[in-house]
PDB file of C-alpha atoms and ligand atoms in Angstrom:
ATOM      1  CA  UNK J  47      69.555 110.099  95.594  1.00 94.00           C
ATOM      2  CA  UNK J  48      66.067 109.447  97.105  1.00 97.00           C
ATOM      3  CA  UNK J  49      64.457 106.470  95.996  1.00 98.00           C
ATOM      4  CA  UNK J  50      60.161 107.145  95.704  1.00 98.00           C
ATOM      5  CA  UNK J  51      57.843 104.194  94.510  1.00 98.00           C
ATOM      6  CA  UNK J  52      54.270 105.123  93.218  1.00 98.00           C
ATOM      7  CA  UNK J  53      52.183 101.822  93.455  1.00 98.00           C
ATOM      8  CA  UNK J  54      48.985 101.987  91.873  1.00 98.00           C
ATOM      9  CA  UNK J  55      46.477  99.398  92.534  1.00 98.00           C
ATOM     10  CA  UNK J  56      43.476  97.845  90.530  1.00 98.00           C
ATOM     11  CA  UNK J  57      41.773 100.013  87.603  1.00 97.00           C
ATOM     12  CA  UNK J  58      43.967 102.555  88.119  1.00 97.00           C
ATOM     13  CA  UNK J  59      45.736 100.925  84.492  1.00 97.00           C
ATOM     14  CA  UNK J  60      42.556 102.453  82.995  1.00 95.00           C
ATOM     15  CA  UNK J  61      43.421 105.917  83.791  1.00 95.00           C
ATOM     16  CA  UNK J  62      42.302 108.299  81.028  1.00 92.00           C
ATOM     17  CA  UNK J  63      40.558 105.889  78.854  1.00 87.00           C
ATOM     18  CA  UNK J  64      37.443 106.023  80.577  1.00 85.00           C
ATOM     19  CA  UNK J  65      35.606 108.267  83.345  1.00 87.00           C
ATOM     20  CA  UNK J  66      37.361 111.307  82.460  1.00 87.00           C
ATOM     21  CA  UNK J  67      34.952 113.174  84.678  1.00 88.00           C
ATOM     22  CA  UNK J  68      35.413 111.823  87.748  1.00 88.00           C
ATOM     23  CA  UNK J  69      39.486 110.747  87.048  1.00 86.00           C
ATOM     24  CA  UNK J  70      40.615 113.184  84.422  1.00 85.00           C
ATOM     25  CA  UNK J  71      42.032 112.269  80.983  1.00 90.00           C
ATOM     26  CA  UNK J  72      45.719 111.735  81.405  1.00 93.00           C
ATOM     27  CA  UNK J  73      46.795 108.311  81.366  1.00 94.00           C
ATOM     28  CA  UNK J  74      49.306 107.925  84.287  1.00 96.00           C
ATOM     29  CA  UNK J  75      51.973 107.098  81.994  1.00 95.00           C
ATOM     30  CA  UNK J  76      51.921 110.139  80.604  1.00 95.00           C
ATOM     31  CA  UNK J  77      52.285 112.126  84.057  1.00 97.00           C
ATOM     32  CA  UNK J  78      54.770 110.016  85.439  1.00 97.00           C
ATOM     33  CA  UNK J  79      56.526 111.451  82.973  1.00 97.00           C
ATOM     34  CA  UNK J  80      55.676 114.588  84.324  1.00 97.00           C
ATOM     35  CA  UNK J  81      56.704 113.691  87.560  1.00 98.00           C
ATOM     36  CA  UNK J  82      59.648 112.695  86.787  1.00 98.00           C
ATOM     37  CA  UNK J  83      60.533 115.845  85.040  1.00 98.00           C
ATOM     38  CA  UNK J  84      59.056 117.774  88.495  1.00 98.00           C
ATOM     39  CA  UNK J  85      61.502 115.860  90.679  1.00 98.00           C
ATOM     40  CA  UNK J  86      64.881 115.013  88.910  1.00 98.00           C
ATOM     41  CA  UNK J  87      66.525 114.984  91.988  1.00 97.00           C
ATOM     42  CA  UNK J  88      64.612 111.871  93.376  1.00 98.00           C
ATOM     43  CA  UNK J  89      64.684 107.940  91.784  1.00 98.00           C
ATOM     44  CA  UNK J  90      61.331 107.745  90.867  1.00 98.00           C
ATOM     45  CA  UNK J  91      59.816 104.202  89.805  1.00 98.00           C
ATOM     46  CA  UNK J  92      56.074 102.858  88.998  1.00 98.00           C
ATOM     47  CA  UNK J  93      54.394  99.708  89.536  1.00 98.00           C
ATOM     48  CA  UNK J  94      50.658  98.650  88.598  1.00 98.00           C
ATOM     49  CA  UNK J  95      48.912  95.682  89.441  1.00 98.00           C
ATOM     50  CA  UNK J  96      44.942  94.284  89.476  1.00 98.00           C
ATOM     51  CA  UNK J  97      46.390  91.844  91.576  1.00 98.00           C
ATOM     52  CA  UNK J  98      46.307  91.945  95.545  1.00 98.00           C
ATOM     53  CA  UNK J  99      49.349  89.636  95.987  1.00 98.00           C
ATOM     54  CA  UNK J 100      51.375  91.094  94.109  1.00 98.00           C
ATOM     55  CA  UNK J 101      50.829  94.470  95.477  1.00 99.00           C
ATOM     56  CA  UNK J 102      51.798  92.908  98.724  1.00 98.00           C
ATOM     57  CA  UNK J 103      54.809  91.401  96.858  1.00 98.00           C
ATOM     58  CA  UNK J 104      55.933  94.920  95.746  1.00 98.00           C
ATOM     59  CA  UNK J 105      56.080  96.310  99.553  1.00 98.00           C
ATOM     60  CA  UNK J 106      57.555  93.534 100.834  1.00 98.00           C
ATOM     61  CA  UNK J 107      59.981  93.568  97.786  1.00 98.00           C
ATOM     62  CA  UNK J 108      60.813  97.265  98.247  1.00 98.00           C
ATOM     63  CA  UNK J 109      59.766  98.179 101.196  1.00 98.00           C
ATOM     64  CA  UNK J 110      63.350  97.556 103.805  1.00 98.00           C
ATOM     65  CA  UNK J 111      65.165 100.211 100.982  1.00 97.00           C
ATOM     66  CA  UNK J 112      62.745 102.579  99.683  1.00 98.00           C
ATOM     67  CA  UNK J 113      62.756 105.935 101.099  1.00 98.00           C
ATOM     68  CA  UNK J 114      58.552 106.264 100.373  1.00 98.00           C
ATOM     69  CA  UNK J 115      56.018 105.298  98.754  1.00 98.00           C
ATOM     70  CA  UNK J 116      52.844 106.691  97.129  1.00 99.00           C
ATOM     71  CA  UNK J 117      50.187 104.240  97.280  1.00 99.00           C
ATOM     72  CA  UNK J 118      47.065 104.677  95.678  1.00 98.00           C
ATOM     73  CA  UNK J 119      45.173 101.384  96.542  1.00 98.00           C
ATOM     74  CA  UNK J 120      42.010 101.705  94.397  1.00 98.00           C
ATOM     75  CA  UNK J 121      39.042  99.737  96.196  1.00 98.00           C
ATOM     76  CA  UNK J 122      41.506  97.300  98.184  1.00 98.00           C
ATOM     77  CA  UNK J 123      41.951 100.373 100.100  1.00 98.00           C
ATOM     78  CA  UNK J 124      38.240  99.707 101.556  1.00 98.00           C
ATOM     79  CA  UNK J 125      38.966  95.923 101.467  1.00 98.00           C
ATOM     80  CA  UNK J 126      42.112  95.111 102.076  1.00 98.00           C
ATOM     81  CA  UNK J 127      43.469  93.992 105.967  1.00 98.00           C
ATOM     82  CA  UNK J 128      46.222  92.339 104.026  1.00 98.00           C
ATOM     83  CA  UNK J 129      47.779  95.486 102.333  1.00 98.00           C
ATOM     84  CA  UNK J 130      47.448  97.247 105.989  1.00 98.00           C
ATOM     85  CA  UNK J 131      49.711  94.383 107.243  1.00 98.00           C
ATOM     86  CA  UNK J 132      51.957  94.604 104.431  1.00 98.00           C
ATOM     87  CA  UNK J 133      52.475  98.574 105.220  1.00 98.00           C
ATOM     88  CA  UNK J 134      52.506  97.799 108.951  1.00 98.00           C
ATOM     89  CA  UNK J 135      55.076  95.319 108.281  1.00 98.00           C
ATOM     90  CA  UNK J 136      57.775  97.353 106.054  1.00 98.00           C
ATOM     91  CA  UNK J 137      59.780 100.415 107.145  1.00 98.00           C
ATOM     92  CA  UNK J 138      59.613 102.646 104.283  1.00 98.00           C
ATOM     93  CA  UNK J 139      56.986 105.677 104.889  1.00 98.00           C
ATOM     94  CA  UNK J 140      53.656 105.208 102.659  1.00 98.00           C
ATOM     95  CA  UNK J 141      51.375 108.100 102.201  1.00 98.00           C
ATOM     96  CA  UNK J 142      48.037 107.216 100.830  1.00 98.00           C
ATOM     97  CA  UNK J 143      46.361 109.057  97.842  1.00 98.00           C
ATOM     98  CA  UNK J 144      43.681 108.979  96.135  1.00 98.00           C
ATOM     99  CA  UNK J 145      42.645 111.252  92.710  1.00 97.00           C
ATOM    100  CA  UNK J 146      38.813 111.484  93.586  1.00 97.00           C
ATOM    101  CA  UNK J 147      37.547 112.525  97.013  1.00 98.00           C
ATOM    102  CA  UNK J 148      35.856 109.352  98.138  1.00 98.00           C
ATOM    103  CA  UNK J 149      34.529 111.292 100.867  1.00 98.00           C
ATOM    104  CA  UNK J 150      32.427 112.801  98.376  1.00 98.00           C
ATOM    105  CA  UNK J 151      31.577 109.553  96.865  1.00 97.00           C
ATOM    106  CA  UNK J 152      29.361 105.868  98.274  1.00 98.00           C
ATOM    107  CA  UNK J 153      29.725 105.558 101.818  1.00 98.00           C
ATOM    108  CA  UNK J 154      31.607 102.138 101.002  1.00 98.00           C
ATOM    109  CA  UNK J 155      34.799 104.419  99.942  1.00 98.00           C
ATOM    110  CA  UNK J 156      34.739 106.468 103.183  1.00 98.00           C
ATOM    111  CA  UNK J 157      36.425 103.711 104.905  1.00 98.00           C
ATOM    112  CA  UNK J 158      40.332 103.207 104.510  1.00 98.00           C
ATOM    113  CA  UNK J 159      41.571 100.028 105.706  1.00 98.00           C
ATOM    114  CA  UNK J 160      45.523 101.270 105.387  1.00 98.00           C
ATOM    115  CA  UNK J 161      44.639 104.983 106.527  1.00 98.00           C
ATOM    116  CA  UNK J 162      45.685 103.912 110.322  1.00 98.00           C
ATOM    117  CA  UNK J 163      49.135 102.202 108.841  1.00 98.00           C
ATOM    118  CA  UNK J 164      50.330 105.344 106.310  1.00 98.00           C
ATOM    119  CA  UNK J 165      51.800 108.135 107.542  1.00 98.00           C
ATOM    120  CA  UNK J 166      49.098 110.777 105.820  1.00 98.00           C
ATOM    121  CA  UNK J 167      46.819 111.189 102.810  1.00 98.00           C
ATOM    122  CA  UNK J 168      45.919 113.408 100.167  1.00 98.00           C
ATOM    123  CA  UNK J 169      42.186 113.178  98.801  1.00 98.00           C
ATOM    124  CA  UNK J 170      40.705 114.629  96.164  1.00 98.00           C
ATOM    125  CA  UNK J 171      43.195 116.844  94.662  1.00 97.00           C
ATOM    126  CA  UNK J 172      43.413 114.856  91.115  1.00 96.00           C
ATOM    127  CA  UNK J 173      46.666 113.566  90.220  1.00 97.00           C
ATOM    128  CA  UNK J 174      48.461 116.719  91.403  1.00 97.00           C
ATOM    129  CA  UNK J 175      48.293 114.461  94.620  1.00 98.00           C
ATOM    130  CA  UNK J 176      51.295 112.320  93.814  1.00 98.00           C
ATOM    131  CA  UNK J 177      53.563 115.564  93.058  1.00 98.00           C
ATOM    132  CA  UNK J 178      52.490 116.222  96.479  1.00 98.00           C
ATOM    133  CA  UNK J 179      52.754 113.346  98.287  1.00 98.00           C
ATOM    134  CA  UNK J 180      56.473 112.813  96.578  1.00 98.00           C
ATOM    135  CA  UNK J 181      56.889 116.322  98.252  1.00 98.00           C
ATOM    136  CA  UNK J 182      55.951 115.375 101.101  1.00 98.00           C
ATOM    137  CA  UNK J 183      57.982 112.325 101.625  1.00 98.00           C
ATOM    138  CA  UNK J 184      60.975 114.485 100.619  1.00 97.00           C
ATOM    139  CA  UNK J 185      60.714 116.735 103.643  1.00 93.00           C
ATOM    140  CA  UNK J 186      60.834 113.460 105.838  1.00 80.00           C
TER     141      UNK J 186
HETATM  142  O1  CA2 T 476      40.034 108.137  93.720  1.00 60.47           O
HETATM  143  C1  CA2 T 476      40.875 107.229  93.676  1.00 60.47           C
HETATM  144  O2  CA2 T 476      42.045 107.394  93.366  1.00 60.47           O
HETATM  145  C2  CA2 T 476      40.418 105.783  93.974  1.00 60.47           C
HETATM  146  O3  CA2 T 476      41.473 105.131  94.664  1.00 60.47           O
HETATM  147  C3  CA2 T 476      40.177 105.131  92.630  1.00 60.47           C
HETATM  148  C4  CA2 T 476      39.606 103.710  92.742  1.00 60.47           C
HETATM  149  C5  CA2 T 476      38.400 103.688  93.670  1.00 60.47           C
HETATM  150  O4  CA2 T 476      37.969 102.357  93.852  1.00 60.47           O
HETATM  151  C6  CA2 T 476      38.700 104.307  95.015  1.00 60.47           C
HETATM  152  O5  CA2 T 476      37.523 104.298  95.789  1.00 60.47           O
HETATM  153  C7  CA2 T 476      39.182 105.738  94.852  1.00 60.47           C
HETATM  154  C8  CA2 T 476      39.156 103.191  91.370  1.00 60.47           C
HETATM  155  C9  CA2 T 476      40.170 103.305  90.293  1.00 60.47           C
HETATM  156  C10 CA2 T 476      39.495 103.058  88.989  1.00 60.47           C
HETATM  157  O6  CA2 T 476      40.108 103.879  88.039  1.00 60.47           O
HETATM  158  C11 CA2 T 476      39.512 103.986  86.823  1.00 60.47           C
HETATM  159  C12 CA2 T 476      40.021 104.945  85.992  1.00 60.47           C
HETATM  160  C13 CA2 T 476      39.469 105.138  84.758  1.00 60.47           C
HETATM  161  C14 CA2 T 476      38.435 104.348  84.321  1.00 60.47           C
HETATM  162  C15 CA2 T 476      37.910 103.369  85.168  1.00 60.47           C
HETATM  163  C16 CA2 T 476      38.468 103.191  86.422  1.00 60.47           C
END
């Protein structure tokens, strides 16, 4: 059985409490359950952190075993050289979502530090993007 991560950076723990408008209302809890009905062929797990280091933890943690993961950064995707290592550095396939399209958004989210290191991305497409970025990692 395929083993998927979905790591979910800072804020994202606020899903569907506030800024429905530009996140939706679902709290991610909620659709990982979802998820995990959609793919019952696949190990799926879910980690959250505010915290940088321990998002770097995680990949270094899981990232020799795990056949993908679906990273949604939050900001330290426009910050972070140290998470781009941390993918650079691990074997296990990221793809990069995000829920909003940043290109839509402050020039200050049209940069992606990690872009270069992940193996694709899905913008824009609300959470629907992890179904298909777990889709996506299947076909690898
Ligand atoms: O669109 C995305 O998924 C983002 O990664 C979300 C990040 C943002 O910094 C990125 O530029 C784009 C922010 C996550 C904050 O999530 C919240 C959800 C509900 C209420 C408040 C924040």
């Amino acid at each position: 059985m395929k083993e998927i991560h979905i790591i979910n950076g800072p804020n994202l723990n606020l899903l569907g409490r506030r800024q429905p408008e530009i996140y939706g209302s679902q709290t991610f809890e909620a659709y990982f359950a979802t998820l995990q009905a959609a793919f019952p062929q696949v190990r799926l797990h879910y980690f959250q952190s505010n915290h940088e280091g321990a998002l770097l933890d995680y990949i270094h943690e899981h990232g020799f075993r795990a056949d993908g993961f679906v990273l949604n950064a939050g900001a330290y995707t426009h910050t972070s050289i140290a998470l781009a290592d941390a993918i650079a550095g691990v074997k296990t396939p990221v793809i990069e979502v995000h829920i909003s399209n940043v290109y839509a958004r402050e020039s200050f989210r049209h940069h992606s530090f990690i872009a270069a290191v992940c193996k694709g991305a899905i913008v824009g497409l609300g959470l629907r993007g992890y179904a298909l970025a777990i889709t996506a990692l299947l076909d690898e």
